[in-house]
Amino acid sequence: DGYFHQRVSECLYSSKDLQGIEFIDSYVFNKVEDIRFNSTVGKYVGYTEHGVKNAEAWNSDAGILAQERGQLERYCKGNAAIDYSA
């Protein structure tokens, strides 16, 4: 009786030298991942029909891509010391 929408942003660390950090930004609707931005890939990838359409639109917008690509520096690398200390 309703809809479930979730956005999950996470940093994956493979080493402490900050070179192996990966930023993932996922959009989930009704427990199915529709679309994901992966900093290693550098663009959005759609996993459903709706996600593919959004990925095409968002990947064609340089401003949206620049904002997501910047999250690796701002969000992941900026918080690495906190994450490593935990």
PDB file of N, CA and C in Angstrom:
ATOM      1  N   ASP A   1       0.826  -1.193   0.000  1.00  0.00           N
ATOM      2  CA  ASP A   1       0.000   0.000   0.000  1.00  0.00           C
ATOM      3  C   ASP A   1       0.867   1.253   0.000  1.00  0.00           C
ATOM      4  N   GLY A   2       1.680   1.380  -0.961  1.00  0.00           N
ATOM      5  CA  GLY A   2       2.536   2.549  -1.045  1.00  0.00           C
ATOM      6  C   GLY A   2       3.770   2.241  -1.857  1.00  0.00           C
ATOM      7  N   TYR A   3       4.638   3.201  -1.897  1.00  0.00           N
ATOM      8  CA  TYR A   3       5.857   3.062  -2.669  1.00  0.00           C
ATOM      9  C   TYR A   3       7.064   3.218  -1.766  1.00  0.00           C
ATOM     10  N   PHE A   4       8.107   2.534  -2.118  1.00  0.00           N
ATOM     11  CA  PHE A   4       9.361   2.596  -1.375  1.00  0.00           C
ATOM     12  C   PHE A   4      10.409   3.221  -2.276  1.00  0.00           C
ATOM     13  N   HIS A   5      10.974   4.342  -1.840  1.00  0.00           N
ATOM     14  CA  HIS A   5      12.038   5.001  -2.596  1.00  0.00           C
ATOM     15  C   HIS A   5      13.216   5.209  -1.661  1.00  0.00           C
ATOM     16  N   GLN A   6      14.392   4.876  -2.125  1.00  0.00           N
ATOM     17  CA  GLN A   6      15.589   5.018  -1.306  1.00  0.00           C
ATOM     18  C   GLN A   6      16.749   5.461  -2.181  1.00  0.00           C
ATOM     19  N   ARG A   7      17.566   6.338  -1.624  1.00  0.00           N
ATOM     20  CA  ARG A   7      18.811   6.738  -2.286  1.00  0.00           C
ATOM     21  C   ARG A   7      19.946   6.410  -1.328  1.00  0.00           C
ATOM     22  N   VAL A   8      20.918   5.667  -1.820  1.00  0.00           N
ATOM     23  CA  VAL A   8      22.039   5.246  -0.987  1.00  0.00           C
ATOM     24  C   VAL A   8      23.329   5.761  -1.616  1.00  0.00           C
ATOM     25  N   SER A   9      24.057   6.578  -0.869  1.00  0.00           N
ATOM     26  CA  SER A   9      25.367   7.071  -1.308  1.00  0.00           C
ATOM     27  C   SER A   9      26.401   6.468  -0.378  1.00  0.00           C
ATOM     28  N   GLU A  10      27.432   5.873  -0.961  1.00  0.00           N
ATOM     29  CA  GLU A  10      28.443   5.231  -0.129  1.00  0.00           C
ATOM     30  C   GLU A  10      29.820   5.338  -0.763  1.00  0.00           C
ATOM     31  N   CYS A  11      30.809   5.252   0.099  1.00  0.00           N
ATOM     32  CA  CYS A  11      32.202   5.250  -0.331  1.00  0.00           C
ATOM     33  C   CYS A  11      32.775   3.874  -0.024  1.00  0.00           C
ATOM     34  N   LEU A  12      33.424   3.299  -1.003  1.00  0.00           N
ATOM     35  CA  LEU A  12      34.068   1.998  -0.811  1.00  0.00           C
ATOM     36  C   LEU A  12      35.568   2.218  -0.833  1.00  0.00           C
ATOM     37  N   TYR A  13      36.232   1.800   0.226  1.00  0.00           N
ATOM     38  CA  TYR A  13      37.672   1.995   0.381  1.00  0.00           C
ATOM     39  C   TYR A  13      38.380   0.658   0.218  1.00  0.00           C
ATOM     40  N   SER A  14      39.354   0.593  -0.668  1.00  0.00           N
ATOM     41  CA  SER A  14      40.119  -0.644  -0.824  1.00  0.00           C
ATOM     42  C   SER A  14      41.522  -0.527  -0.243  1.00  0.00           C
ATOM     43  N   SER A  15      41.938   0.699   0.088  1.00  0.00           N
ATOM     44  CA  SER A  15      43.243   0.900   0.707  1.00  0.00           C
ATOM     45  C   SER A  15      43.239   2.243   1.426  1.00  0.00           C
ATOM     46  N   LYS A  16      44.225   2.464   2.283  1.00  0.00           N
ATOM     47  CA  LYS A  16      44.294   3.709   3.046  1.00  0.00           C
ATOM     48  C   LYS A  16      44.976   4.852   2.295  1.00  0.00           C
ATOM     49  N   ASP A  17      45.493   4.599   1.107  1.00  0.00           N
ATOM     50  CA  ASP A  17      46.219   5.644   0.384  1.00  0.00           C
ATOM     51  C   ASP A  17      45.304   6.580  -0.411  1.00  0.00           C
ATOM     52  N   LEU A  18      43.996   6.433  -0.306  1.00  0.00           N
ATOM     53  CA  LEU A  18      42.977   7.261  -0.956  1.00  0.00           C
ATOM     54  C   LEU A  18      42.950   7.105  -2.471  1.00  0.00           C
ATOM     55  N   GLN A  19      43.725   6.197  -3.019  1.00  0.00           N
ATOM     56  CA  GLN A  19      43.690   5.974  -4.471  1.00  0.00           C
ATOM     57  C   GLN A  19      42.626   4.945  -4.843  1.00  0.00           C
ATOM     58  N   GLY A  20      42.271   4.110  -3.913  1.00  0.00           N
ATOM     59  CA  GLY A  20      41.325   3.044  -4.212  1.00  0.00           C
ATOM     60  C   GLY A  20      39.911   3.342  -3.756  1.00  0.00           C
ATOM     61  N   ILE A  21      39.543   4.608  -3.658  1.00  0.00           N
ATOM     62  CA  ILE A  21      38.201   4.968  -3.202  1.00  0.00           C
ATOM     63  C   ILE A  21      37.241   4.973  -4.392  1.00  0.00           C
ATOM     64  N   GLU A  22      36.047   4.460  -4.129  1.00  0.00           N
ATOM     65  CA  GLU A  22      35.002   4.434  -5.142  1.00  0.00           C
ATOM     66  C   GLU A  22      33.734   5.022  -4.535  1.00  0.00           C
ATOM     67  N   PHE A  23      33.089   5.946  -5.243  1.00  0.00           N
ATOM     68  CA  PHE A  23      31.837   6.548  -4.795  1.00  0.00           C
ATOM     69  C   PHE A  23      30.695   5.910  -5.575  1.00  0.00           C
ATOM     70  N   ILE A  24      29.693   5.436  -4.850  1.00  0.00           N
ATOM     71  CA  ILE A  24      28.515   4.805  -5.443  1.00  0.00           C
ATOM     72  C   ILE A  24      27.284   5.576  -4.980  1.00  0.00           C
ATOM     73  N   ASP A  25      26.418   5.951  -5.914  1.00  0.00           N
ATOM     74  CA  ASP A  25      25.165   6.651  -5.612  1.00  0.00           C
ATOM     75  C   ASP A  25      24.047   5.876  -6.290  1.00  0.00           C
ATOM     76  N   SER A  26      23.234   5.162  -5.505  1.00  0.00           N
ATOM     77  CA  SER A  26      22.200   4.275  -6.031  1.00  0.00           C
ATOM     78  C   SER A  26      20.808   4.812  -5.746  1.00  0.00           C
ATOM     79  N   TYR A  27      19.921   4.630  -6.697  1.00  0.00           N
ATOM     80  CA  TYR A  27      18.516   5.000  -6.555  1.00  0.00           C
ATOM     81  C   TYR A  27      17.688   3.725  -6.634  1.00  0.00           C
ATOM     82  N   VAL A  28      16.878   3.496  -5.596  1.00  0.00           N
ATOM     83  CA  VAL A  28      16.104   2.269  -5.464  1.00  0.00           C
ATOM     84  C   VAL A  28      14.624   2.632  -5.408  1.00  0.00           C
ATOM     85  N   PHE A  29      13.824   1.892  -6.166  1.00  0.00           N
ATOM     86  CA  PHE A  29      12.374   2.077  -6.127  1.00  0.00           C
ATOM     87  C   PHE A  29      11.723   0.715  -5.928  1.00  0.00           C
ATOM     88  N   ASN A  30      10.910   0.611  -4.898  1.00  0.00           N
ATOM     89  CA  ASN A  30      10.252  -0.645  -4.538  1.00  0.00           C
ATOM     90  C   ASN A  30      11.246  -1.809  -4.461  1.00  0.00           C
ATOM     91  N   LYS A  31      12.349  -1.546  -3.800  1.00  0.00           N
ATOM     92  CA  LYS A  31      13.399  -2.522  -3.507  1.00  0.00           C
ATOM     93  C   LYS A  31      14.162  -3.018  -4.736  1.00  0.00           C
ATOM     94  N   VAL A  32      14.042  -2.303  -5.854  1.00  0.00           N
ATOM     95  CA  VAL A  32      14.768  -2.640  -7.076  1.00  0.00           C
ATOM     96  C   VAL A  32      15.656  -1.444  -7.429  1.00  0.00           C
ATOM     97  N   GLU A  33      16.943  -1.699  -7.588  1.00  0.00           N
ATOM     98  CA  GLU A  33      17.855  -0.628  -7.958  1.00  0.00           C
ATOM     99  C   GLU A  33      17.601  -0.243  -9.418  1.00  0.00           C
ATOM    100  N   ASP A  34      17.200   1.017  -9.625  1.00  0.00           N
ATOM    101  CA  ASP A  34      16.897   1.521 -10.965  1.00  0.00           C
ATOM    102  C   ASP A  34      18.131   2.052 -11.677  1.00  0.00           C
ATOM    103  N   ILE A  35      18.930   2.796 -10.917  1.00  0.00           N
ATOM    104  CA  ILE A  35      20.036   3.519 -11.541  1.00  0.00           C
ATOM    105  C   ILE A  35      21.156   3.681 -10.525  1.00  0.00           C
ATOM    106  N   ARG A  36      22.397   3.732 -11.022  1.00  0.00           N
ATOM    107  CA  ARG A  36      23.552   3.882 -10.139  1.00  0.00           C
ATOM    108  C   ARG A  36      24.616   4.727 -10.828  1.00  0.00           C
ATOM    109  N   PHE A  37      25.191   5.636 -10.028  1.00  0.00           N
ATOM    110  CA  PHE A  37      26.386   6.343 -10.471  1.00  0.00           C
ATOM    111  C   PHE A  37      27.564   5.676  -9.789  1.00  0.00           C
ATOM    112  N   ASN A  38      28.591   5.364 -10.557  1.00  0.00           N
ATOM    113  CA  ASN A  38      29.800   4.756 -10.028  1.00  0.00           C
ATOM    114  C   ASN A  38      30.969   5.636 -10.463  1.00  0.00           C
ATOM    115  N   SER A  39      31.750   6.130  -9.508  1.00  0.00           N
ATOM    116  CA  SER A  39      32.844   7.047  -9.844  1.00  0.00           C
ATOM    117  C   SER A  39      33.920   6.381 -10.688  1.00  0.00           C
ATOM    118  N   THR A  40      34.060   5.074 -10.588  1.00  0.00           N
ATOM    119  CA  THR A  40      35.037   4.367 -11.409  1.00  0.00           C
ATOM    120  C   THR A  40      34.596   4.353 -12.875  1.00  0.00           C
ATOM    121  N   VAL A  41      33.318   4.147 -13.098  1.00  0.00           N
ATOM    122  CA  VAL A  41      32.756   4.161 -14.448  1.00  0.00           C
ATOM    123  C   VAL A  41      32.640   5.601 -14.943  1.00  0.00           C
ATOM    124  N   GLY A  42      32.303   6.523 -14.038  1.00  0.00           N
ATOM    125  CA  GLY A  42      32.224   7.945 -14.369  1.00  0.00           C
ATOM    126  C   GLY A  42      30.911   8.393 -14.961  1.00  0.00           C
ATOM    127  N   LYS A  43      29.897   7.534 -14.881  1.00  0.00           N
ATOM    128  CA  LYS A  43      28.589   7.898 -15.416  1.00  0.00           C
ATOM    129  C   LYS A  43      27.515   7.053 -14.740  1.00  0.00           C
ATOM    130  N   TYR A  44      26.254   7.390 -15.055  1.00  0.00           N
ATOM    131  CA  TYR A  44      25.122   6.628 -14.546  1.00  0.00           C
ATOM    132  C   TYR A  44      24.891   5.394 -15.409  1.00  0.00           C
ATOM    133  N   VAL A  45      24.449   4.324 -14.757  1.00  0.00           N
ATOM    134  CA  VAL A  45      24.080   3.095 -15.448  1.00  0.00           C
ATOM    135  C   VAL A  45      22.679   2.725 -14.976  1.00  0.00           C
ATOM    136  N   GLY A  46      21.781   2.483 -15.930  1.00  0.00           N
ATOM    137  CA  GLY A  46      20.414   2.094 -15.599  1.00  0.00           C
ATOM    138  C   GLY A  46      20.265   0.589 -15.595  1.00  0.00           C
ATOM    139  N   TYR A  47      19.453   0.080 -14.668  1.00  0.00           N
ATOM    140  CA  TYR A  47      19.236  -1.356 -14.541  1.00  0.00           C
ATOM    141  C   TYR A  47      17.807  -1.775 -14.853  1.00  0.00           C
ATOM    142  N   THR A  48      16.920  -0.803 -14.996  1.00  0.00           N
ATOM    143  CA  THR A  48      15.537  -1.058 -15.375  1.00  0.00           C
ATOM    144  C   THR A  48      15.212  -0.150 -16.553  1.00  0.00           C
ATOM    145  N   GLU A  49      14.062  -0.340 -17.151  1.00  0.00           N
ATOM    146  CA  GLU A  49      13.672   0.514 -18.278  1.00  0.00           C
ATOM    147  C   GLU A  49      13.656   1.984 -17.852  1.00  0.00           C
ATOM    148  N   HIS A  50      13.067   2.249 -16.707  1.00  0.00           N
ATOM    149  CA  HIS A  50      13.029   3.620 -16.170  1.00  0.00           C
ATOM    150  C   HIS A  50      14.443   4.120 -15.873  1.00  0.00           C
ATOM    151  N   GLY A  51      15.269   3.268 -15.298  1.00  0.00           N
ATOM    152  CA  GLY A  51      16.643   3.640 -14.963  1.00  0.00           C
ATOM    153  C   GLY A  51      17.490   3.937 -16.188  1.00  0.00           C
ATOM    154  N   VAL A  52      17.303   3.169 -17.248  1.00  0.00           N
ATOM    155  CA  VAL A  52      18.055   3.397 -18.487  1.00  0.00           C
ATOM    156  C   VAL A  52      17.701   4.755 -19.075  1.00  0.00           C
ATOM    157  N   LYS A  53      16.417   5.102 -19.065  1.00  0.00           N
ATOM    158  CA  LYS A  53      15.985   6.410 -19.581  1.00  0.00           C
ATOM    159  C   LYS A  53      16.586   7.542 -18.759  1.00  0.00           C
ATOM    160  N   ASN A  54      16.551   7.397 -17.434  1.00  0.00           N
ATOM    161  CA  ASN A  54      17.140   8.434 -16.576  1.00  0.00           C
ATOM    162  C   ASN A  54      18.647   8.510 -16.763  1.00  0.00           C
ATOM    163  N   ALA A  55      19.307   7.377 -16.902  1.00  0.00           N
ATOM    164  CA  ALA A  55      20.752   7.361 -17.096  1.00  0.00           C
ATOM    165  C   ALA A  55      21.128   8.125 -18.362  1.00  0.00           C
ATOM    166  N   GLU A  56      20.395   7.893 -19.432  1.00  0.00           N
ATOM    167  CA  GLU A  56      20.663   8.613 -20.682  1.00  0.00           C
ATOM    168  C   GLU A  56      20.513  10.114 -20.495  1.00  0.00           C
ATOM    169  N   ALA A  57      19.440  10.524 -19.826  1.00  0.00           N
ATOM    170  CA  ALA A  57      19.186  11.952 -19.611  1.00  0.00           C
ATOM    171  C   ALA A  57      20.238  12.567 -18.694  1.00  0.00           C
ATOM    172  N   TRP A  58      20.536  11.902 -17.587  1.00  0.00           N
ATOM    173  CA  TRP A  58      21.487  12.456 -16.620  1.00  0.00           C
ATOM    174  C   TRP A  58      22.903  12.459 -17.166  1.00  0.00           C
ATOM    175  N   ASN A  59      23.268  11.455 -17.954  1.00  0.00           N
ATOM    176  CA  ASN A  59      24.613  11.413 -18.533  1.00  0.00           C
ATOM    177  C   ASN A  59      24.814  12.486 -19.597  1.00  0.00           C
ATOM    178  N   SER A  60      23.727  12.972 -20.169  1.00  0.00           N
ATOM    179  CA  SER A  60      23.850  14.027 -21.179  1.00  0.00           C
ATOM    180  C   SER A  60      23.911  15.419 -20.556  1.00  0.00           C
ATOM    181  N   ASP A  61      23.736  15.508 -19.243  1.00  0.00           N
ATOM    182  CA  ASP A  61      23.791  16.796 -18.524  1.00  0.00           C
ATOM    183  C   ASP A  61      25.150  16.918 -17.831  1.00  0.00           C
ATOM    184  N   ALA A  62      26.007  17.749 -18.392  1.00  0.00           N
ATOM    185  CA  ALA A  62      27.372  17.902 -17.856  1.00  0.00           C
ATOM    186  C   ALA A  62      27.372  18.393 -16.417  1.00  0.00           C
ATOM    187  N   GLY A  63      26.412  19.202 -16.033  1.00  0.00           N
ATOM    188  CA  GLY A  63      26.343  19.714 -14.669  1.00  0.00           C
ATOM    189  C   GLY A  63      26.058  18.632 -13.650  1.00  0.00           C
ATOM    190  N   ILE A  64      25.132  17.751 -13.980  1.00  0.00           N
ATOM    191  CA  ILE A  64      24.806  16.640 -13.074  1.00  0.00           C
ATOM    192  C   ILE A  64      26.001  15.709 -12.937  1.00  0.00           C
ATOM    193  N   LEU A  65      26.642  15.380 -14.049  1.00  0.00           N
ATOM    194  CA  LEU A  65      27.813  14.497 -13.990  1.00  0.00           C
ATOM    195  C   LEU A  65      28.952  15.120 -13.204  1.00  0.00           C
ATOM    196  N   ALA A  66      29.185  16.413 -13.394  1.00  0.00           N
ATOM    197  CA  ALA A  66      30.262  17.090 -12.663  1.00  0.00           C
ATOM    198  C   ALA A  66      29.995  17.063 -11.161  1.00  0.00           C
ATOM    199  N   GLN A  67      28.743  17.249 -10.784  1.00  0.00           N
ATOM    200  CA  GLN A  67      28.385  17.215  -9.366  1.00  0.00           C
ATOM    201  C   GLN A  67      28.641  15.830  -8.779  1.00  0.00           C
ATOM    202  N   GLU A  68      28.222  14.788  -9.470  1.00  0.00           N
ATOM    203  CA  GLU A  68      28.438  13.425  -8.974  1.00  0.00           C
ATOM    204  C   GLU A  68      29.923  13.080  -8.927  1.00  0.00           C
ATOM    205  N   ARG A  69      30.650  13.439  -9.967  1.00  0.00           N
ATOM    206  CA  ARG A  69      32.082  13.149  -9.990  1.00  0.00           C
ATOM    207  C   ARG A  69      32.813  13.869  -8.866  1.00  0.00           C
ATOM    208  N   GLY A  70      32.336  15.041  -8.491  1.00  0.00           N
ATOM    209  CA  GLY A  70      32.941  15.801  -7.401  1.00  0.00           C
ATOM    210  C   GLY A  70      32.703  15.195  -6.031  1.00  0.00           C
ATOM    211  N   GLN A  71      31.701  14.343  -5.913  1.00  0.00           N
ATOM    212  CA  GLN A  71      31.401  13.729  -4.624  1.00  0.00           C
ATOM    213  C   GLN A  71      32.550  12.843  -4.131  1.00  0.00           C
ATOM    214  N   LEU A  72      33.294  12.270  -5.029  1.00  0.00           N
ATOM    215  CA  LEU A  72      34.442  11.447  -4.628  1.00  0.00           C
ATOM    216  C   LEU A  72      35.415  12.286  -3.811  1.00  0.00           C
ATOM    217  N   GLU A  73      35.711  13.491  -4.268  1.00  0.00           N
ATOM    218  CA  GLU A  73      36.626  14.385  -3.548  1.00  0.00           C
ATOM    219  C   GLU A  73      35.976  14.963  -2.295  1.00  0.00           C
ATOM    220  N   ARG A  74      34.759  15.492  -2.455  1.00  0.00           N
ATOM    221  CA  ARG A  74      34.090  16.178  -1.346  1.00  0.00           C
ATOM    222  C   ARG A  74      33.645  15.230  -0.245  1.00  0.00           C
ATOM    223  N   TYR A  75      32.954  14.197  -0.623  1.00  0.00           N
ATOM    224  CA  TYR A  75      32.314  13.321   0.348  1.00  0.00           C
ATOM    225  C   TYR A  75      33.239  12.195   0.814  1.00  0.00           C
ATOM    226  N   CYS A  76      33.807  11.471  -0.119  1.00  0.00           N
ATOM    227  CA  CYS A  76      34.615  10.295   0.251  1.00  0.00           C
ATOM    228  C   CYS A  76      35.973  10.675   0.820  1.00  0.00           C
ATOM    229  N   LYS A  77      36.733  11.411   0.053  1.00  0.00           N
ATOM    230  CA  LYS A  77      38.074  11.767   0.525  1.00  0.00           C
ATOM    231  C   LYS A  77      38.026  12.721   1.698  1.00  0.00           C
ATOM    232  N   GLY A  78      36.992  13.563   1.732  1.00  0.00           N
ATOM    233  CA  GLY A  78      36.828  14.487   2.850  1.00  0.00           C
ATOM    234  C   GLY A  78      36.523  13.805   4.163  1.00  0.00           C
ATOM    235  N   ASN A  79      35.911  12.642   4.106  1.00  0.00           N
ATOM    236  CA  ASN A  79      35.538  11.906   5.318  1.00  0.00           C
ATOM    237  C   ASN A  79      36.381  10.647   5.543  1.00  0.00           C
ATOM    238  N   ALA A  80      37.411  10.459   4.744  1.00  0.00           N
ATOM    239  CA  ALA A  80      38.213   9.230   4.841  1.00  0.00           C
ATOM    240  C   ALA A  80      38.832   9.053   6.216  1.00  0.00           C
ATOM    241  N   ALA A  81      39.354  10.116   6.800  1.00  0.00           N
ATOM    242  CA  ALA A  81      39.998  10.001   8.118  1.00  0.00           C
ATOM    243  C   ALA A  81      38.991   9.538   9.171  1.00  0.00           C
ATOM    244  N   ILE A  82      37.781  10.014   9.097  1.00  0.00           N
ATOM    245  CA  ILE A  82      36.725   9.595  10.039  1.00  0.00           C
ATOM    246  C   ILE A  82      36.388   8.130   9.827  1.00  0.00           C
ATOM    247  N   ASP A  83      36.219   7.745   8.566  1.00  0.00           N
ATOM    248  CA  ASP A  83      35.880   6.354   8.267  1.00  0.00           C
ATOM    249  C   ASP A  83      36.980   5.385   8.678  1.00  0.00           C
ATOM    250  N   TYR A  84      38.235   5.773   8.461  1.00  0.00           N
ATOM    251  CA  TYR A  84      39.342   4.894   8.814  1.00  0.00           C
ATOM    252  C   TYR A  84      39.505   4.771  10.318  1.00  0.00           C
ATOM    253  N   SER A  85      39.137   5.783  11.072  1.00  0.00           N
ATOM    254  CA  SER A  85      39.306   5.738  12.524  1.00  0.00           C
ATOM    255  C   SER A  85      38.227   4.883  13.202  1.00  0.00           C
ATOM    256  N   ALA A  86      37.141   4.610  12.493  1.00  0.00           N
ATOM    257  CA  ALA A  86      36.022   3.861  13.088  1.00  0.00           C
ATOM    258  C   ALA A  86      36.315   2.381  13.171  1.00  0.00           C
TER     259      ALA A  86
END
